[in-house]
Amino acid sequence: MDRTRGLMGTRADSEGPLVFERVRQVHTFGMTYPIDVIFCDAEWRVVQVVIDMKPRRVTKWVRHARITIELPSAARRRHVAPGDVLALEPY
């Protein structure tokens, strides 16, 4: 998926999380549903979480973010908080 598009043009129930490197700010212009955004440092430590970000919004610039995860708000299965360390696992 193109990093400039992210989840734009998708349905909330059709996409899993998208992971981007070197993204420190996200917008939801062109989105039709809310998303959750998780910003992590280079070691996958969560530095900021944006929950239920509505369409036509822009996040703050997250200085220490090196990895950004976008996912539909409806897909959230557990609470993620700053300080948590994430690990990727195959489906």
Coordinates of N, CA, C and O in Angstrom, one line a residue:
M1 N 0.9 -1.2 0.0 CA 0.0 0.0 0.0 C 0.9 1.2 0.0 O 1.9 1.3 0.7
D2 N 0.5 2.2 -0.8 CA 1.3 3.5 -0.9 C 1.2 4.2 0.4 O 0.1 4.4 1.0
R3 N 2.4 4.7 0.9 CA 2.4 5.4 2.2 C 1.7 6.7 2.1 O 1.2 7.2 3.2
T4 N 1.5 7.3 1.0 CA 0.8 8.6 0.9 C -0.7 8.4 1.0 O -1.5 9.3 1.4
R5 N -1.2 7.2 0.7 CA -2.6 6.8 0.7 C -3.0 6.2 2.0 O -4.2 6.4 2.5
G6 N -2.2 5.4 2.6 CA -2.6 4.7 3.9 C -3.9 4.0 3.7 O -4.0 3.2 2.7
L7 N -4.8 4.2 4.6 CA -6.1 3.5 4.5 C -7.2 4.2 3.7 O -8.3 3.7 3.6
M8 N -6.8 5.4 3.1 CA -7.8 6.1 2.2 C -8.3 5.2 1.1 O -7.6 4.4 0.5
G9 N -9.6 5.3 0.9 CA -10.3 4.5 -0.2 C -10.6 3.1 0.2 O -11.0 2.3 -0.6
T10 N -10.4 2.7 1.5 CA -10.7 1.4 1.9 C -11.9 1.4 2.8 O -12.4 2.4 3.2
R11 N -12.4 0.2 3.1 CA -13.6 0.0 4.0 C -13.0 -0.4 5.3 O -12.0 -1.1 5.4
A12 N -13.7 0.0 6.4 CA -13.3 -0.2 7.8 C -13.1 -1.7 8.0 O -12.3 -2.1 8.8
D13 N -13.9 -2.6 7.4 CA -13.9 -4.0 7.7 C -13.0 -4.8 6.7 O -12.9 -6.0 6.8
S14 N -12.3 -4.1 5.8 CA -11.6 -4.8 4.7 C -10.1 -4.8 4.9 O -9.4 -5.5 4.2
E15 N -9.5 -4.0 5.8 CA -8.1 -3.8 5.9 C -7.6 -4.2 7.3 O -8.3 -3.9 8.3
G16 N -6.4 -4.7 7.4 CA -5.7 -4.9 8.6 C -4.9 -3.7 8.9 O -5.0 -2.7 8.2
P17 N -4.0 -3.8 9.9 CA -3.1 -2.7 10.2 C -2.1 -2.4 9.1 O -1.7 -3.3 8.4
L18 N -1.8 -1.2 8.9 CA -0.7 -0.8 8.0 C 0.5 -0.2 8.8 O 0.2 0.5 9.7
V19 N 1.7 -0.6 8.4 CA 2.9 -0.2 9.2 C 3.7 0.7 8.2 O 4.0 0.2 7.1
F20 N 4.1 1.8 8.7 CA 4.9 2.8 7.9 C 6.2 3.1 8.7 O 6.1 3.3 9.9
E21 N 7.3 3.3 7.9 CA 8.5 3.8 8.6 C 8.7 5.2 8.2 O 8.2 5.7 7.2
R22 N 9.3 6.0 9.1 CA 9.6 7.4 8.9 C 8.4 8.2 8.7 O 8.3 9.1 7.9
V23 N 7.3 7.9 9.4 CA 6.1 8.8 9.4 C 5.9 9.3 10.8 O 5.8 8.6 11.7
R24 N 5.8 10.6 10.9 CA 5.7 11.3 12.2 C 4.4 12.0 12.4 O 4.2 12.6 13.4
Q25 N 3.6 12.0 11.3 CA 2.3 12.7 11.4 C 1.4 12.0 10.4 O 1.8 11.6 9.3
V26 N 0.1 12.0 10.7 CA -0.9 11.3 9.9 C -2.1 12.2 9.7 O -2.5 13.0 10.7
H27 N -2.8 12.2 8.6 CA -4.0 12.9 8.4 C -5.1 11.9 8.0 O -4.8 10.8 7.5
T28 N -6.3 12.3 8.1 CA -7.5 11.5 7.7 C -8.3 12.1 6.7 O -9.5 11.8 6.5
F29 N -7.8 13.1 5.9 CA -8.5 13.7 4.8 C -8.8 12.6 3.8 O -7.9 11.8 3.4
G30 N -10.0 12.5 3.3 CA -10.3 11.4 2.3 C -10.8 10.1 3.0 O -11.2 9.2 2.3
M31 N -10.7 10.0 4.3 CA -11.2 8.8 5.0 C -12.7 8.9 5.2 O -13.3 10.0 5.3
T32 N -13.3 7.7 5.3 CA -14.8 7.7 5.5 C -15.1 7.0 6.9 O -16.3 6.9 7.2
Y33 N -14.1 6.6 7.6 CA -14.3 6.0 8.9 C -13.1 6.4 9.9 O -12.1 6.8 9.4
P34 N -13.3 6.3 11.2 CA -12.2 6.6 12.1 C -11.2 5.6 12.2 O -11.4 4.4 11.9
I35 N -9.9 6.0 12.5 CA -8.8 5.1 12.6 C -8.1 5.3 14.0 O -8.3 6.3 14.6
D36 N -7.4 4.3 14.3 CA -6.4 4.4 15.5 C -5.0 4.5 14.9 O -4.7 3.9 13.9
V37 N -4.2 5.3 15.5 CA -2.8 5.5 15.0 C -1.9 5.3 16.2 O -2.1 5.8 17.3
I38 N -0.9 4.4 16.0 CA 0.1 4.1 17.0 C 1.4 4.5 16.5 O 1.9 4.1 15.5
F39 N 2.1 5.5 17.2 CA 3.4 5.9 16.9 C 4.4 5.2 17.8 O 4.3 5.2 19.0
C40 N 5.5 4.6 17.2 CA 6.5 3.9 17.9 C 7.9 4.5 17.6 O 8.1 5.0 16.5
D41 N 8.8 4.3 18.5 CA 10.2 4.6 18.2 C 10.9 3.5 17.5 O 10.2 2.5 17.1
A42 N 12.2 3.6 17.2 CA 12.9 2.6 16.4 C 12.9 1.2 17.1 O 13.1 0.2 16.4
E43 N 12.7 1.1 18.4 CA 12.6 -0.2 19.1 C 11.2 -0.7 19.3 O 11.0 -1.6 20.1
W44 N 10.3 -0.1 18.6 CA 8.8 -0.5 18.6 C 8.2 -0.1 20.0 O 7.2 -0.7 20.4
R45 N 8.8 0.8 20.7 CA 8.2 1.3 22.0 C 7.2 2.3 21.6 O 7.5 3.3 20.9
V46 N 5.9 2.2 22.1 CA 4.9 3.1 21.8 C 5.2 4.5 22.4 O 5.4 4.6 23.6
V47 N 5.2 5.5 21.6 CA 5.4 6.9 22.1 C 4.1 7.7 22.1 O 4.0 8.7 22.9
Q48 N 3.2 7.4 21.3 CA 1.9 8.1 21.3 C 0.8 7.3 20.6 O 1.1 6.5 19.7
V49 N -0.4 7.4 21.1 CA -1.5 6.7 20.6 C -2.7 7.6 20.3 O -3.0 8.5 21.2
V50 N -3.2 7.6 19.1 CA -4.4 8.4 18.8 C -5.6 7.4 18.6 O -5.5 6.6 17.7
I51 N -6.6 7.5 19.4 CA -7.7 6.6 19.4 C -8.9 7.2 18.7 O -9.2 8.4 19.0
D52 N -9.5 6.5 17.8 CA -10.8 7.0 17.2 C -10.6 8.3 16.5 O -11.4 9.2 16.6
M53 N -9.6 8.4 15.6 CA -9.3 9.7 14.9 C -10.3 9.8 13.8 O -10.4 9.0 12.8
K54 N -11.2 10.8 13.8 CA -12.2 11.0 12.9 C -11.7 11.5 11.5 O -10.6 12.0 11.4
P55 N -12.5 11.3 10.4 CA -12.1 11.9 9.1 C -11.8 13.4 9.2 O -12.4 14.1 10.0
R56 N -11.0 13.8 8.3 CA -10.6 15.3 8.1 C -9.9 15.9 9.4 O -10.2 17.0 9.8
R57 N -9.0 15.1 9.9 CA -8.2 15.5 11.1 C -6.7 15.3 10.8 O -6.4 14.6 9.9
V58 N -5.9 16.0 11.6 CA -4.4 15.8 11.4 C -3.9 15.6 12.8 O -4.2 16.3 13.8
T59 N -3.0 14.6 13.0 CA -2.3 14.4 14.3 C -1.2 15.5 14.5 O -0.8 16.1 13.6
K60 N -0.8 15.6 15.7 CA 0.3 16.4 16.0 C 1.6 15.7 15.4 O 1.5 14.5 15.2
W61 N 2.6 16.4 15.2 CA 3.9 15.9 14.7 C 4.5 15.2 15.9 O 4.7 15.8 17.0
V62 N 4.9 13.9 15.8 CA 5.4 13.1 16.9 C 6.9 13.0 16.7 O 7.4 12.2 15.9
R63 N 7.7 13.7 17.4 CA 9.1 13.9 17.2 C 9.9 12.6 17.2 O 10.7 12.3 16.4
H64 N 9.6 11.7 18.2 CA 10.4 10.5 18.3 C 9.8 9.3 17.5 O 10.4 8.2 17.6
A65 N 8.8 9.5 16.8 CA 8.2 8.4 16.0 C 9.1 8.0 14.9 O 9.6 8.8 14.2
R66 N 9.3 6.7 14.7 CA 10.0 6.1 13.6 C 9.2 5.1 12.8 O 9.4 4.8 11.7
I67 N 8.2 4.6 13.5 CA 7.3 3.6 12.9 C 5.9 4.0 13.3 O 5.6 4.3 14.5
T68 N 5.0 4.0 12.3 CA 3.6 4.4 12.6 C 2.7 3.2 12.1 O 2.9 2.7 11.0
I69 N 1.7 2.9 12.9 CA 0.7 1.9 12.6 C -0.7 2.5 12.5 O -1.1 3.2 13.4
E70 N -1.3 2.3 11.3 CA -2.7 2.8 11.2 C -3.6 1.5 11.1 O -3.3 0.5 10.5
L71 N -4.8 1.6 11.8 CA -5.7 0.5 11.7 C -7.1 1.1 12.0 O -7.3 2.1 12.7
P72 N -8.1 0.5 11.4 CA -9.5 0.9 11.6 C -9.8 0.8 13.1 O -9.4 -0.1 13.8
S73 N -10.5 1.8 13.6 CA -10.9 1.8 15.0 C -11.6 0.6 15.4 O -11.4 0.0 16.5
A74 N -12.4 0.1 14.6 CA -13.2 -1.1 14.8 C -12.3 -2.4 15.0 O -12.7 -3.4 15.6
A75 N -11.1 -2.3 14.5 CA -10.2 -3.5 14.6 C -9.4 -3.6 15.9 O -8.8 -4.6 16.2
R76 N -9.5 -2.6 16.7 CA -8.7 -2.6 18.0 C -9.2 -3.7 18.8 O -10.3 -3.8 19.1
R77 N -8.2 -4.5 19.3 CA -8.6 -5.7 20.1 C -8.1 -5.6 21.5 O -8.5 -6.3 22.4
R78 N -7.1 -4.7 21.8 CA -6.6 -4.6 23.1 C -6.0 -3.2 23.3 O -5.7 -2.5 22.3
H79 N -5.9 -2.8 24.5 CA -5.5 -1.4 24.8 C -3.9 -1.3 24.6 O -3.2 -2.2 25.0
V80 N -3.5 -0.3 23.9 CA -2.1 0.0 23.7 C -1.8 1.3 24.3 O -2.5 2.3 24.1
A81 N -0.7 1.5 25.1 CA -0.4 2.7 25.8 C 1.0 3.1 25.6 O 1.9 2.2 25.3
P82 N 1.3 4.4 25.7 CA 2.8 4.8 25.6 C 3.6 4.0 26.6 O 3.2 3.7 27.7
G83 N 4.8 3.6 26.2 CA 5.6 2.7 27.0 C 5.6 1.3 26.7 O 6.5 0.5 26.9
D84 N 4.4 0.8 26.1 CA 4.3 -0.6 25.7 C 5.3 -0.8 24.5 O 5.6 0.0 23.7
V85 N 5.8 -2.1 24.5 CA 6.7 -2.5 23.4 C 6.0 -3.5 22.5 O 5.5 -4.5 23.0
L86 N 5.9 -3.2 21.2 CA 5.1 -4.0 20.3 C 6.0 -5.0 19.6 O 7.2 -4.8 19.4
A87 N 5.4 -6.1 19.2 CA 6.1 -7.1 18.4 C 5.2 -7.5 17.2 O 4.0 -7.7 17.4
L88 N 5.8 -7.7 16.0 CA 5.0 -8.1 14.9 C 5.0 -9.6 14.8 O 6.1 -10.3 15.0
E89 N 3.8 -10.2 14.6 CA 3.7 -11.6 14.4 C 2.9 -11.9 13.1 O 2.0 -11.1 12.9
P90 N 3.3 -12.9 12.4 CA 2.5 -13.2 11.1 C 1.1 -13.6 11.5 O 0.9 -14.1 12.6
Y91 N 0.2 -13.4 10.6 CA -1.2 -13.8 10.8 C -1.3 -15.3 10.9 O -0.7 -16.1 10.3

